[in-house]
Amino acid sequence: MKIRKVAIVGLFLESNRYAAVVERNRFRVLRGDAIVEDARSSSPKLLKEGQGFFAQMDIEGDWEAIPIALVLGGAGGPAEHDFIIHEIEKIGRELKAQTPLDGVYILNHGAMTTPEEEDPDGLLYETVRLAVGAGVPVVSTVDLHANISQRMVDSADVIISYLTDPHADQYDRGKEAAAILHEMFNGMCPTVSNIRIPIVPPNVSLLTANGPYGDLIDYGQSQLGAEILNVSIVAGFAYSDTSVNGLHVLVAARENELAAATLCKRIAEMAWSMRERFLWGLVPLENAVAKAVEVGHDDKSPPVLLADLGDNVGAGGPGNTLWLTKALHQAKATGVVIGSFFDPELVIAATSAGVGSSIQAKFNGDGWEGTESTYVVDNVLVQYLHPGEFYISTGPLSGMRVNAGPMCLLRFEGIQILVTSRRPIVWPDPELLETMGINVASIRTLVLKCRSNYRAVYNKYFDPEMMIEVDTPGRTSPVLSRHDWKRIPRPSYPLDLDFDWQP
Ligand SMILES: [Zn+2]
Protein backbone atom coordinates (compact mmCIF):
# COMPACT_ATOMS: atom_id res chain seq x y z
CA MET A 1 0.00 0.00 0.00
CA LYS A 2 1.11 3.51 -0.76
CA ILE A 3 2.53 5.50 2.16
CA ARG A 4 0.56 8.74 2.27
CA LYS A 5 2.39 11.98 2.98
CA VAL A 6 0.14 14.26 5.02
CA ALA A 7 1.22 17.71 6.17
CA ILE A 8 0.12 19.19 9.49
CA VAL A 9 -0.28 22.93 9.89
CA GLY A 10 -2.11 24.98 12.48
CA LEU A 11 -2.97 28.48 13.51
CA PHE A 12 -4.83 29.04 16.71
CA LEU A 13 -6.03 32.31 18.21
CA GLU A 14 -9.43 33.65 19.18
CA SER A 15 -9.11 37.41 18.71
CA ASN A 16 -11.22 39.82 20.70
CA ARG A 17 -10.95 43.26 19.13
CA TYR A 18 -11.19 44.88 22.55
CA ALA A 19 -8.25 42.95 24.00
CA ALA A 20 -4.58 43.91 23.68
CA VAL A 21 -2.63 42.75 20.61
CA VAL A 22 -1.12 39.30 21.14
CA GLU A 23 2.57 39.78 20.48
CA ARG A 24 4.87 37.15 18.98
CA ASN A 25 6.36 36.10 22.31
CA ARG A 26 2.93 35.04 23.58
CA PHE A 27 2.55 32.47 20.80
CA ARG A 28 3.81 28.95 21.27
CA VAL A 29 5.19 27.67 17.99
CA LEU A 30 5.83 23.99 17.47
CA ARG A 31 7.72 22.89 14.38
CA GLY A 32 8.81 19.65 12.79
CA ASP A 33 9.33 16.61 15.01
CA ALA A 34 8.16 18.50 18.10
CA ILE A 35 4.64 18.34 16.65
CA VAL A 36 4.78 14.58 16.16
CA GLU A 37 6.28 13.96 19.60
CA ASP A 38 3.66 16.08 21.23
CA ALA A 39 0.74 14.54 19.34
CA ARG A 40 1.81 11.13 20.60
CA SER A 41 2.71 12.26 24.12
CA SER A 42 0.67 11.32 27.19
CA SER A 43 0.77 14.89 28.47
CA PRO A 44 0.60 16.98 25.32
CA LYS A 45 0.77 20.73 25.04
CA LEU A 46 -0.84 20.41 21.64
CA LEU A 47 -4.50 20.59 20.82
CA LYS A 48 -6.56 17.48 21.39
CA GLU A 49 -7.69 17.36 17.76
CA GLY A 50 -4.06 16.80 16.78
CA GLN A 51 -3.89 13.76 19.01
CA GLY A 52 -7.15 12.38 17.62
CA PHE A 53 -5.94 12.94 14.07
CA PHE A 54 -2.68 11.08 14.65
CA ALA A 55 -4.46 8.21 16.43
CA GLN A 56 -6.94 7.71 13.58
CA MET A 57 -4.31 8.11 10.85
CA ASP A 58 -2.26 5.37 12.56
CA ILE A 59 -5.33 3.10 12.46
CA GLU A 60 -6.22 3.86 8.85
CA GLY A 61 -2.91 2.75 7.34
CA ASP A 62 0.70 3.62 6.59
CA TRP A 63 1.33 7.32 6.52
CA GLU A 64 4.09 9.79 6.94
CA ALA A 65 3.35 12.92 8.95
CA ILE A 66 4.94 16.01 7.46
CA PRO A 67 4.80 18.33 10.47
CA ILE A 68 5.17 21.95 9.34
CA ALA A 69 4.15 24.34 12.12
CA LEU A 70 1.56 24.92 14.80
CA VAL A 71 1.23 28.55 15.84
CA LEU A 72 -0.77 28.52 19.05
CA GLY A 73 -2.03 31.65 20.72
CA GLY A 74 -5.12 30.63 22.74
CA ALA A 75 -7.42 33.58 23.32
CA GLY A 76 -6.55 37.25 23.36
CA GLY A 77 -6.70 40.27 21.11
CA PRO A 78 -5.72 40.58 17.44
CA ALA A 79 -2.41 38.91 16.57
CA GLU A 80 0.76 40.88 15.86
CA HIS A 81 0.34 41.41 12.14
CA ASP A 82 3.90 41.03 10.79
CA PHE A 83 4.52 37.93 12.86
CA ILE A 84 1.41 36.10 11.63
CA ILE A 85 1.88 37.06 7.99
CA HIS A 86 5.49 35.90 8.22
CA GLU A 87 4.42 32.57 9.75
CA ILE A 88 1.75 31.99 7.10
CA GLU A 89 4.21 32.75 4.29
CA LYS A 90 6.75 30.42 5.86
CA ILE A 91 4.14 27.65 6.12
CA GLY A 92 3.41 28.16 2.43
CA ARG A 93 7.08 27.88 1.45
CA GLU A 94 7.68 24.81 3.58
CA LEU A 95 4.58 23.07 2.21
CA LYS A 96 5.67 23.84 -1.32
CA ALA A 97 9.08 22.32 -0.59
CA GLN A 98 7.37 19.09 0.53
CA THR A 99 5.20 18.65 -2.57
CA PRO A 100 3.89 16.38 -3.90
CA LEU A 101 1.77 15.78 -0.82
CA ASP A 102 -1.20 13.42 -0.48
CA GLY A 103 -3.10 15.62 1.92
CA VAL A 104 -3.06 18.43 4.44
CA TYR A 105 -4.66 18.69 7.86
CA ILE A 106 -5.21 22.21 9.17
CA LEU A 107 -5.92 22.52 12.89
CA ASN A 108 -7.41 25.87 13.34
CA HIS A 109 -9.46 27.93 15.73
CA GLY A 110 -10.77 30.17 12.99
CA ALA A 111 -11.37 33.47 14.80
CA MET A 112 -8.03 35.21 14.43
CA THR A 113 -7.65 38.78 13.27
CA THR A 114 -4.69 41.13 13.09
CA PRO A 115 -4.90 44.92 13.24
CA GLU A 116 -4.54 44.92 9.43
CA GLU A 117 -6.03 41.61 8.27
CA GLU A 118 -9.47 40.50 9.35
CA ASP A 119 -9.13 36.96 8.04
CA PRO A 120 -5.64 35.49 8.58
CA ASP A 121 -7.26 32.06 8.85
CA GLY A 122 -8.60 32.46 5.32
CA LEU A 123 -5.18 33.62 4.20
CA LEU A 124 -3.66 30.46 5.70
CA TYR A 125 -6.17 28.22 3.92
CA GLU A 126 -5.55 30.00 0.62
CA THR A 127 -1.79 29.75 1.12
CA VAL A 128 -2.08 26.02 1.81
CA ARG A 129 -4.18 25.46 -1.32
CA LEU A 130 -1.80 27.47 -3.51
CA ALA A 131 1.19 25.54 -2.16
CA VAL A 132 -0.19 22.02 -2.61
CA GLY A 133 -2.28 22.59 -5.71
CA ALA A 134 -5.84 21.72 -6.67
CA GLY A 135 -6.87 18.10 -6.20
CA VAL A 136 -4.86 17.48 -3.03
CA PRO A 137 -7.27 16.81 -0.14
CA VAL A 138 -7.24 19.60 2.46
CA VAL A 139 -9.29 18.94 5.59
CA SER A 140 -9.53 21.21 8.61
CA THR A 141 -11.00 21.30 12.08
CA VAL A 142 -12.24 24.55 13.62
CA ASP A 143 -13.65 25.67 16.93
CA LEU A 144 -17.40 26.28 16.81
CA HIS A 145 -16.57 29.89 17.70
CA ALA A 146 -14.82 30.31 14.34
CA ASN A 147 -15.75 33.03 11.88
CA ILE A 148 -16.01 31.24 8.56
CA SER A 149 -14.94 33.18 5.47
CA GLN A 150 -15.66 32.22 1.89
CA ARG A 151 -11.91 32.05 1.36
CA MET A 152 -11.71 29.24 3.92
CA VAL A 153 -14.63 27.36 2.35
CA ASP A 154 -13.19 27.72 -1.15
CA SER A 155 -9.69 26.58 -0.16
CA ALA A 156 -10.49 23.53 1.99
CA ASP A 157 -12.33 20.41 0.88
CA VAL A 158 -14.08 19.90 4.20
CA ILE A 159 -14.18 22.13 7.30
CA ILE A 160 -15.18 20.20 10.40
CA SER A 161 -16.27 22.17 13.46
CA TYR A 162 -16.51 21.02 17.05
CA LEU A 163 -19.98 19.93 18.10
CA THR A 164 -19.81 20.72 21.79
CA ASP A 165 -19.67 23.82 23.97
CA PRO A 166 -18.07 23.44 26.49
CA HIS A 167 -15.63 21.87 24.04
CA ALA A 168 -15.29 18.17 24.75
CA ASP A 169 -15.02 16.60 21.31
CA GLN A 170 -11.80 17.99 19.85
CA TYR A 171 -10.19 14.55 19.90
CA ASP A 172 -13.13 13.02 18.00
CA ARG A 173 -13.15 15.80 15.42
CA GLY A 174 -9.45 15.18 14.77
CA LYS A 175 -10.27 11.51 14.22
CA GLU A 176 -13.09 12.50 11.90
CA ALA A 177 -10.69 14.65 9.86
CA ALA A 178 -8.41 11.63 9.42
CA ALA A 179 -11.32 9.38 8.44
CA ILE A 180 -12.57 11.88 5.84
CA LEU A 181 -9.07 12.26 4.44
CA HIS A 182 -8.91 8.49 3.97
CA GLU A 183 -12.28 8.40 2.24
CA MET A 184 -10.87 11.01 -0.12
CA PHE A 185 -7.72 8.94 -0.68
CA ASN A 186 -10.11 6.20 -1.79
CA GLY A 187 -11.76 8.42 -4.35
CA MET A 188 -14.61 10.19 -2.54
CA CYS A 189 -15.10 13.80 -3.75
CA PRO A 190 -16.94 15.88 -1.18
CA THR A 191 -19.17 18.76 -2.22
CA VAL A 192 -19.90 21.57 0.24
CA SER A 193 -22.80 23.99 0.59
CA ASN A 194 -22.56 26.92 2.98
CA ILE A 195 -24.84 29.73 4.15
CA ARG A 196 -24.16 32.62 6.51
CA ILE A 197 -27.21 33.40 8.64
CA PRO A 198 -27.40 36.98 9.97
CA ILE A 199 -27.49 35.90 13.61
CA VAL A 200 -24.53 36.89 15.78
CA PRO A 201 -25.39 34.97 18.92
CA PRO A 202 -24.12 36.04 22.34
CA ASN A 203 -21.70 33.31 23.48
CA VAL A 204 -23.81 32.53 26.57
CA SER A 205 -26.57 31.23 24.30
CA LEU A 206 -24.27 28.65 22.73
CA LEU A 207 -24.12 25.81 25.24
CA THR A 208 -24.89 22.64 23.36
CA ALA A 209 -26.27 20.38 26.10
CA ASN A 210 -29.58 22.17 25.60
CA GLY A 211 -30.86 25.40 24.09
CA PRO A 212 -31.20 26.57 20.50
CA TYR A 213 -27.66 25.85 19.41
CA GLY A 214 -27.71 22.32 20.79
CA ASP A 215 -31.01 21.69 19.01
CA LEU A 216 -29.59 22.85 15.68
CA ILE A 217 -26.44 20.77 16.05
CA ASP A 218 -28.43 17.70 17.06
CA TYR A 219 -30.65 18.09 14.03
CA GLY A 220 -27.60 18.42 11.78
CA GLN A 221 -26.05 15.28 13.22
CA SER A 222 -29.29 13.33 12.74
CA GLN A 223 -28.92 13.92 8.99
CA LEU A 224 -25.54 12.20 8.62
CA GLY A 225 -25.56 9.04 6.56
CA ALA A 226 -24.52 7.59 3.25
CA GLU A 227 -25.08 10.92 1.47
CA ILE A 228 -24.27 13.54 4.10
CA LEU A 229 -20.65 13.42 5.24
CA ASN A 230 -20.48 16.27 7.72
CA VAL A 231 -22.69 19.05 9.11
CA SER A 232 -20.88 21.89 10.85
CA ILE A 233 -22.92 24.73 12.33
CA VAL A 234 -20.42 27.35 13.36
CA ALA A 235 -21.68 30.09 15.65
CA GLY A 236 -18.71 32.40 15.27
CA PHE A 237 -16.99 34.71 17.72
CA ALA A 238 -18.79 38.04 17.94
CA TYR A 239 -15.91 39.88 19.62
CA SER A 240 -13.63 39.42 16.60
CA ASP A 241 -15.90 41.93 14.85
CA THR A 242 -15.35 40.87 11.25
CA SER A 243 -17.36 41.22 8.07
CA VAL A 244 -17.99 37.45 8.07
CA ASN A 245 -19.42 37.21 11.58
CA GLY A 246 -22.62 35.22 11.78
CA LEU A 247 -24.00 31.75 12.29
CA HIS A 248 -22.55 29.69 9.48
CA VAL A 249 -23.92 26.37 8.23
CA LEU A 250 -21.62 24.07 6.27
CA VAL A 251 -22.93 20.82 4.84
CA ALA A 252 -20.58 18.41 3.12
CA ALA A 253 -22.06 15.62 1.03
CA ARG A 254 -20.37 12.68 -0.61
CA GLU A 255 -20.70 13.69 -4.28
CA ASN A 256 -24.38 14.80 -4.19
CA GLU A 257 -24.44 18.59 -4.54
CA LEU A 258 -28.21 18.87 -4.33
CA ALA A 259 -28.34 16.93 -1.05
CA ALA A 260 -25.82 19.32 0.50
CA ALA A 261 -27.62 22.43 -0.74
CA THR A 262 -31.07 21.24 0.33
CA LEU A 263 -30.01 20.34 3.84
CA CYS A 264 -27.95 23.51 4.24
CA LYS A 265 -30.96 25.67 3.32
CA ARG A 266 -33.25 23.70 5.62
CA ILE A 267 -30.92 24.19 8.61
CA ALA A 268 -30.53 27.90 7.81
CA GLU A 269 -34.32 28.35 7.76
CA MET A 270 -34.61 26.42 11.01
CA ALA A 271 -31.96 28.58 12.70
CA TRP A 272 -33.61 31.79 11.56
CA SER A 273 -37.03 30.65 12.78
CA MET A 274 -35.62 30.03 16.27
CA ARG A 275 -33.62 33.28 16.48
CA GLU A 276 -35.48 34.61 19.53
CA ARG A 277 -34.13 31.70 21.53
CA PHE A 278 -30.63 33.20 21.16
CA LEU A 279 -31.65 36.17 23.32
CA TRP A 280 -30.23 35.52 26.76
CA GLY A 281 -30.72 36.91 30.27
CA LEU A 282 -27.83 37.36 32.73
CA VAL A 283 -27.87 37.79 36.51
CA PRO A 284 -27.17 41.39 37.64
CA LEU A 285 -23.95 41.83 39.66
CA GLU A 286 -25.82 42.90 42.83
CA ASN A 287 -28.02 39.80 42.81
CA ALA A 288 -25.03 37.50 42.32
CA VAL A 289 -23.21 39.15 45.24
CA ALA A 290 -26.31 38.88 47.44
CA LYS A 291 -26.46 35.17 46.64
CA ALA A 292 -22.79 34.73 47.56
CA VAL A 293 -23.35 36.48 50.91
CA GLU A 294 -26.37 34.27 51.56
CA VAL A 295 -24.61 30.94 50.88
CA GLY A 296 -21.62 32.13 52.94
CA HIS A 297 -23.92 32.38 55.96
CA ASP A 298 -25.64 29.07 55.39
CA ASP A 299 -23.42 25.98 55.21
CA LYS A 300 -26.39 23.77 54.38
CA SER A 301 -27.28 25.57 51.16
CA PRO A 302 -25.62 24.44 47.92
CA PRO A 303 -22.52 26.46 46.94
CA VAL A 304 -22.53 28.88 44.00
CA LEU A 305 -20.20 29.35 41.08
CA LEU A 306 -20.12 32.87 39.63
CA ALA A 307 -19.00 33.16 36.01
CA ASP A 308 -17.48 36.64 35.58
CA LEU A 309 -18.65 37.11 32.00
CA GLY A 310 -17.25 40.58 31.40
CA ASP A 311 -13.76 39.15 31.93
CA ASN A 312 -13.95 35.76 30.29
CA VAL A 313 -10.32 34.73 29.75
CA GLY A 314 -11.43 32.14 27.18
CA ALA A 315 -12.77 34.99 25.03
CA GLY A 316 -9.80 37.33 25.38
CA GLY A 317 -10.61 38.85 28.77
CA PRO A 318 -7.49 40.14 30.53
CA GLY A 319 -8.25 38.08 33.64
CA ASN A 320 -7.89 41.04 35.95
CA THR A 321 -11.09 43.06 36.21
CA LEU A 322 -12.05 43.87 39.77
CA TRP A 323 -15.78 44.54 39.80
CA LEU A 324 -16.79 41.20 41.24
CA THR A 325 -13.86 40.96 43.69
CA LYS A 326 -14.51 44.45 45.04
CA ALA A 327 -18.26 43.92 45.33
CA LEU A 328 -17.84 40.59 47.15
CA HIS A 329 -15.28 42.11 49.54
CA GLN A 330 -17.37 45.18 50.27
CA ALA A 331 -20.47 43.02 50.88
CA LYS A 332 -18.39 40.89 53.33
CA ALA A 333 -19.07 37.64 51.50
CA THR A 334 -17.39 34.62 53.10
CA GLY A 335 -16.11 31.26 51.89
CA VAL A 336 -15.19 32.88 48.56
CA VAL A 337 -12.45 31.59 46.27
CA ILE A 338 -11.52 33.73 43.28
CA GLY A 339 -9.60 31.61 40.86
CA SER A 340 -7.94 33.46 39.25
CA PHE A 341 -6.56 36.99 38.96
CA PHE A 342 -3.70 37.91 36.64
CA ASP A 343 -1.22 40.31 38.25
CA PRO A 344 2.55 39.79 37.84
CA GLU A 345 3.44 42.71 40.15
CA LEU A 346 1.33 41.37 42.98
CA VAL A 347 2.91 37.91 42.68
CA ILE A 348 6.37 39.48 42.94
CA ALA A 349 5.32 41.43 46.04
CA ALA A 350 3.82 38.34 47.69
CA THR A 351 6.84 36.20 46.79
CA SER A 352 9.31 38.63 48.28
CA ALA A 353 7.22 38.92 51.47
CA GLY A 354 7.03 35.12 51.79
CA VAL A 355 4.44 32.61 52.98
CA GLY A 356 2.78 33.56 56.27
CA SER A 357 3.45 37.27 55.97
CA SER A 358 0.84 39.96 55.91
CA ILE A 359 1.05 42.54 53.13
CA GLN A 360 -0.77 45.54 51.80
CA ALA A 361 -1.92 44.15 48.47
CA LYS A 362 -2.35 46.39 45.47
CA PHE A 363 -4.52 44.63 42.89
CA ASN A 364 -3.68 46.01 39.46
CA GLY A 365 -6.81 45.59 37.38
CA ASP A 366 -8.10 46.41 33.92
CA GLY A 367 -8.93 50.05 33.40
CA TRP A 368 -11.71 49.27 30.93
CA GLU A 369 -13.66 52.36 29.89
CA GLY A 370 -11.71 54.65 32.19
CA THR A 371 -12.78 53.00 35.42
CA GLU A 372 -10.68 52.74 38.59
CA SER A 373 -8.16 50.02 37.88
CA THR A 374 -6.53 49.32 41.23
CA TYR A 375 -7.81 48.10 44.56
CA VAL A 376 -5.71 48.29 47.69
CA VAL A 377 -6.40 45.93 50.58
CA ASP A 378 -4.58 45.93 53.95
CA ASN A 379 -3.69 42.86 56.02
CA VAL A 380 -3.61 40.36 53.19
CA LEU A 381 -2.12 37.02 54.16
CA VAL A 382 0.27 35.30 51.73
CA GLN A 383 -1.05 31.79 52.12
CA TYR A 384 0.74 29.77 49.45
CA LEU A 385 3.39 30.26 46.74
CA HIS A 386 3.40 27.96 43.72
CA PRO A 387 5.95 27.70 40.87
CA GLY A 388 3.17 27.78 38.27
CA GLU A 389 3.28 24.52 36.36
CA PHE A 390 0.43 22.08 36.88
CA TYR A 391 -1.44 19.32 35.07
CA ILE A 392 -5.15 19.29 34.41
CA SER A 393 -6.50 16.41 36.48
CA THR A 394 -10.03 16.01 35.16
CA GLY A 395 -12.39 16.84 32.30
CA PRO A 396 -11.79 16.75 28.55
CA LEU A 397 -8.35 18.40 28.77
CA SER A 398 -7.15 15.99 31.43
CA GLY A 399 -3.39 15.38 31.30
CA MET A 400 -2.58 18.73 29.68
CA ARG A 401 0.26 20.74 31.13
CA VAL A 402 -0.35 24.38 32.03
CA ASN A 403 2.25 26.92 33.03
CA ALA A 404 0.78 30.15 34.36
CA GLY A 405 4.07 31.32 35.85
CA PRO A 406 4.70 31.73 39.58
CA MET A 407 1.42 32.03 41.47
CA CYS A 408 0.33 32.97 44.95
CA LEU A 409 -2.77 32.35 47.01
CA LEU A 410 -3.77 35.37 49.07
CA ARG A 411 -6.37 35.64 51.83
CA PHE A 412 -8.24 38.67 53.14
CA GLU A 413 -11.36 38.40 55.29
CA GLY A 414 -13.73 35.89 53.66
CA ILE A 415 -11.88 35.82 50.32
CA GLN A 416 -9.06 33.69 48.95
CA ILE A 417 -7.69 34.72 45.57
CA LEU A 418 -5.31 32.84 43.29
CA VAL A 419 -2.97 35.26 41.50
CA THR A 420 -0.99 34.26 38.39
CA SER A 421 1.99 36.01 36.83
CA ARG A 422 2.74 34.72 33.34
CA ARG A 423 -0.73 34.61 31.94
CA PRO A 424 -4.33 34.51 33.06
CA ILE A 425 -5.88 31.07 33.46
CA VAL A 426 -9.37 30.14 32.35
CA TRP A 427 -10.06 28.04 35.44
CA PRO A 428 -7.83 26.56 38.13
CA ASP A 429 -7.71 22.81 38.26
CA PRO A 430 -9.42 21.47 41.43
CA GLU A 431 -6.30 19.45 42.27
CA LEU A 432 -4.23 22.63 42.07
CA LEU A 433 -6.55 24.31 44.58
CA GLU A 434 -6.33 21.28 46.88
CA THR A 435 -2.51 21.41 46.67
CA MET A 436 -2.73 24.97 47.91
CA GLY A 437 -4.80 23.87 50.90
CA ILE A 438 -8.28 24.70 49.62
CA ASN A 439 -10.90 22.03 50.18
CA VAL A 440 -12.84 22.48 46.94
CA ALA A 441 -15.93 20.73 48.32
CA SER A 442 -16.21 23.30 51.10
CA ILE A 443 -15.97 26.43 48.93
CA ARG A 444 -19.16 28.50 49.33
CA THR A 445 -18.65 30.76 46.29
CA LEU A 446 -16.20 30.11 43.48
CA VAL A 447 -15.55 32.93 41.01
CA LEU A 448 -14.19 31.95 37.59
CA LYS A 449 -13.24 34.24 34.74
CA CYS A 450 -14.69 31.78 32.30
CA ARG A 451 -17.99 31.36 30.49
CA SER A 452 -18.61 27.65 30.18
CA ASN A 453 -15.53 25.46 29.87
CA TYR A 454 -15.36 24.99 33.64
CA ARG A 455 -18.60 23.00 33.59
CA ALA A 456 -17.15 19.62 32.70
CA VAL A 457 -14.65 20.05 35.55
CA TYR A 458 -16.74 21.66 38.26
CA ASN A 459 -20.07 19.91 37.74
CA LYS A 460 -19.33 17.48 40.54
CA TYR A 461 -19.04 20.35 43.03
CA PHE A 462 -21.81 22.69 41.82
CA ASP A 463 -25.41 22.12 40.70
CA PRO A 464 -26.02 23.47 37.20
CA GLU A 465 -28.67 25.86 38.64
CA MET A 466 -26.03 27.27 40.98
CA MET A 467 -23.67 28.13 38.12
CA ILE A 468 -24.60 31.79 37.74
CA GLU A 469 -23.79 33.88 34.66
CA VAL A 470 -23.01 37.29 36.10
CA ASP A 471 -23.50 40.48 34.13
CA THR A 472 -20.19 42.21 34.87
CA PRO A 473 -18.77 45.04 32.74
CA GLY A 474 -15.72 44.42 30.56
CA ARG A 475 -14.26 43.53 27.22
CA THR A 476 -16.08 40.20 26.97
CA SER A 477 -19.56 41.17 28.10
CA PRO A 478 -22.06 39.04 26.15
CA VAL A 479 -24.46 41.97 26.10
CA LEU A 480 -23.40 42.71 22.53
CA SER A 481 -25.38 45.94 22.26
CA ARG A 482 -22.99 47.51 24.80
CA HIS A 483 -20.06 47.34 22.40
CA ASP A 484 -19.31 49.53 19.46
CA TRP A 485 -18.96 47.20 16.47
CA LYS A 486 -17.18 48.30 13.31
CA ARG A 487 -17.33 45.34 10.96
CA ILE A 488 -20.11 42.93 11.92
CA PRO A 489 -22.52 43.05 8.97
CA ARG A 490 -25.79 44.80 9.74
CA PRO A 491 -28.51 43.98 10.20
CA SER A 492 -27.51 41.06 12.42
CA TYR A 493 -29.77 39.60 15.05
CA PRO A 494 -29.93 40.38 18.03
CA LEU A 495 -28.01 43.64 17.49
CA ASP A 496 -30.88 44.45 15.15
CA LEU A 497 -34.20 42.94 16.06
CA ASP A 498 -36.60 44.09 13.42
CA PHE A 499 -35.72 42.70 10.02
CA ASP A 500 -36.53 39.71 7.92
CA TRP A 501 -34.22 37.32 6.09
CA GLN A 502 -34.36 34.32 3.84
CA PRO A 503 -31.57 31.97 2.83
ZN1 LIG B 1 -14.59 27.95 21.44
Coordinates of C-alpha atoms and ligand atoms in Angstrom, one line a residue, residues 12 14 109 142-146 162 164-167 170 236-237 314 451-453, ligand 1:
F12 CA -4.8 29.0 16.7
E14 CA -9.4 33.6 19.2
H109 CA -9.5 27.9 15.7
V142 CA -12.2 24.5 13.6
D143 CA -13.7 25.7 16.9
L144 CA -17.4 26.3 16.8
H145 CA -16.6 29.9 17.7
A146 CA -14.8 30.3 14.3
Y162 CA -16.5 21.0 17.0
T164 CA -19.8 20.7 21.8
D165 CA -19.7 23.8 24.0
P166 CA -18.1 23.4 26.5
H167 CA -15.6 21.9 24.0
Q170 CA -11.8 18.0 19.8
G236 CA -18.7 32.4 15.3
F237 CA -17.0 34.7 17.7
G314 CA -11.4 32.1 27.2
R451 CA -18.0 31.4 30.5
S452 CA -18.6 27.6 30.2
N453 CA -15.5 25.5 29.9
Ligands
ZN1 ZN -14.6 27.9 21.4

